[in-house]
């Protein structure tokens, strides 16, 4: 799984800490999300997408294989 | 090292100090092995609580919140630690029944308890580092 969180976060000038605070998770969770090492719940995916003003489909890219 | 001094930390530290005080009073002023045992346990619990309070006070508050990832890590580690505990108990039981070693639950129960606790702590650390992608 790949994500565009880092790219969009940079666009909005948000640090990992700030994004974490806005969605109510630990900074560690954002780190794992950006690395594609954590499958978020639908709610967290929705919250992150909302803060970054995008959609879940645009934020998370799943490999088909 | 920066120490947080919020209400929760202070409350927890007070409880720890009270445990140590109660344990010390019990050991010093009450006679008998039962009071000595209870007092010692209270002191040990107080010392453990002080250590936990120090760790919590030096950890940033943001790192202490329970988010969905930490809950998932705890659940996963707890589930696997439970199975490790169960297998350990089954092994001890088998050795006691079929082996030549003279083992009883009473003599090995503290060790089994430590196995369970350590399994949980190690697995939690491992799952916390590894990430979670299925």
JSON list of C-alpha atoms in Angstrom, two decimals, chain A residues 1 17 21 24-29 32 36-41 43-44, chain B residues 62-70 72 127-134:
[
{"chain": "A", "resi": 1, "resn": "UNK", "atom": "CA", "xyz": [0.00, 0.00, 0.00]},
{"chain": "A", "resi": 17, "resn": "UNK", "atom": "CA", "xyz": [2.72, 16.10, 14.84]},
{"chain": "A", "resi": 21, "resn": "UNK", "atom": "CA", "xyz": [-3.20, 16.12, 16.63]},
{"chain": "A", "resi": 24, "resn": "UNK", "atom": "CA", "xyz": [-6.46, 12.43, 17.21]},
{"chain": "A", "resi": 25, "resn": "UNK", "atom": "CA", "xyz": [-3.76, 9.81, 16.87]},
{"chain": "A", "resi": 26, "resn": "UNK", "atom": "CA", "xyz": [-0.12, 9.44, 17.87]},
{"chain": "A", "resi": 27, "resn": "UNK", "atom": "CA", "xyz": [2.61, 10.83, 15.64]},
{"chain": "A", "resi": 28, "resn": "UNK", "atom": "CA", "xyz": [3.93, 7.27, 15.34]},
{"chain": "A", "resi": 29, "resn": "UNK", "atom": "CA", "xyz": [0.68, 6.27, 13.63]},
{"chain": "A", "resi": 32, "resn": "UNK", "atom": "CA", "xyz": [3.53, 4.22, 9.85]},
{"chain": "A", "resi": 36, "resn": "UNK", "atom": "CA", "xyz": [2.43, 2.36, 4.07]},
{"chain": "A", "resi": 37, "resn": "UNK", "atom": "CA", "xyz": [3.09, 0.07, 7.00]},
{"chain": "A", "resi": 38, "resn": "UNK", "atom": "CA", "xyz": [-0.28, 0.43, 8.65]},
{"chain": "A", "resi": 39, "resn": "UNK", "atom": "CA", "xyz": [-3.80, -0.26, 7.41]},
{"chain": "A", "resi": 40, "resn": "UNK", "atom": "CA", "xyz": [-5.96, 2.45, 8.96]},
{"chain": "A", "resi": 41, "resn": "UNK", "atom": "CA", "xyz": [-9.58, 2.01, 9.90]},
{"chain": "A", "resi": 43, "resn": "UNK", "atom": "CA", "xyz": [-12.72, 6.32, 10.12]},
{"chain": "A", "resi": 44, "resn": "UNK", "atom": "CA", "xyz": [-9.04, 7.24, 10.38]},
{"chain": "B", "resi": 62, "resn": "UNK", "atom": "CA", "xyz": [0.82, 12.86, 22.86]},
{"chain": "B", "resi": 63, "resn": "UNK", "atom": "CA", "xyz": [2.63, 9.51, 22.98]},
{"chain": "B", "resi": 64, "resn": "UNK", "atom": "CA", "xyz": [0.43, 8.36, 25.86]},
{"chain": "B", "resi": 65, "resn": "UNK", "atom": "CA", "xyz": [-2.92, 8.64, 24.11]},
{"chain": "B", "resi": 66, "resn": "UNK", "atom": "CA", "xyz": [-4.55, 5.41, 23.06]},
{"chain": "B", "resi": 67, "resn": "UNK", "atom": "CA", "xyz": [-5.23, 5.59, 19.36]},
{"chain": "B", "resi": 68, "resn": "UNK", "atom": "CA", "xyz": [-6.57, 2.81, 17.15]},
{"chain": "B", "resi": 69, "resn": "UNK", "atom": "CA", "xyz": [-3.07, 1.58, 16.27]},
{"chain": "B", "resi": 70, "resn": "UNK", "atom": "CA", "xyz": [-1.92, 1.23, 19.88]},
{"chain": "B", "resi": 72, "resn": "UNK", "atom": "CA", "xyz": [-4.74, -2.91, 17.91]},
{"chain": "B", "resi": 127, "resn": "UNK", "atom": "CA", "xyz": [4.19, -5.39, 16.92]},
{"chain": "B", "resi": 128, "resn": "UNK", "atom": "CA", "xyz": [4.70, -1.70, 17.65]},
{"chain": "B", "resi": 129, "resn": "UNK", "atom": "CA", "xyz": [7.87, -1.70, 15.56]},
{"chain": "B", "resi": 130, "resn": "UNK", "atom": "CA", "xyz": [6.75, -4.00, 12.80]},
{"chain": "B", "resi": 131, "resn": "UNK", "atom": "CA", "xyz": [3.70, -2.14, 11.52]},
{"chain": "B", "resi": 132, "resn": "UNK", "atom": "CA", "xyz": [0.47, -3.78, 10.50]},
{"chain": "B", "resi": 133, "resn": "UNK", "atom": "CA", "xyz": [-0.28, -4.40, 6.85]},
{"chain": "B", "resi": 134, "resn": "UNK", "atom": "CA", "xyz": [-2.40, -7.28, 5.65]}
]
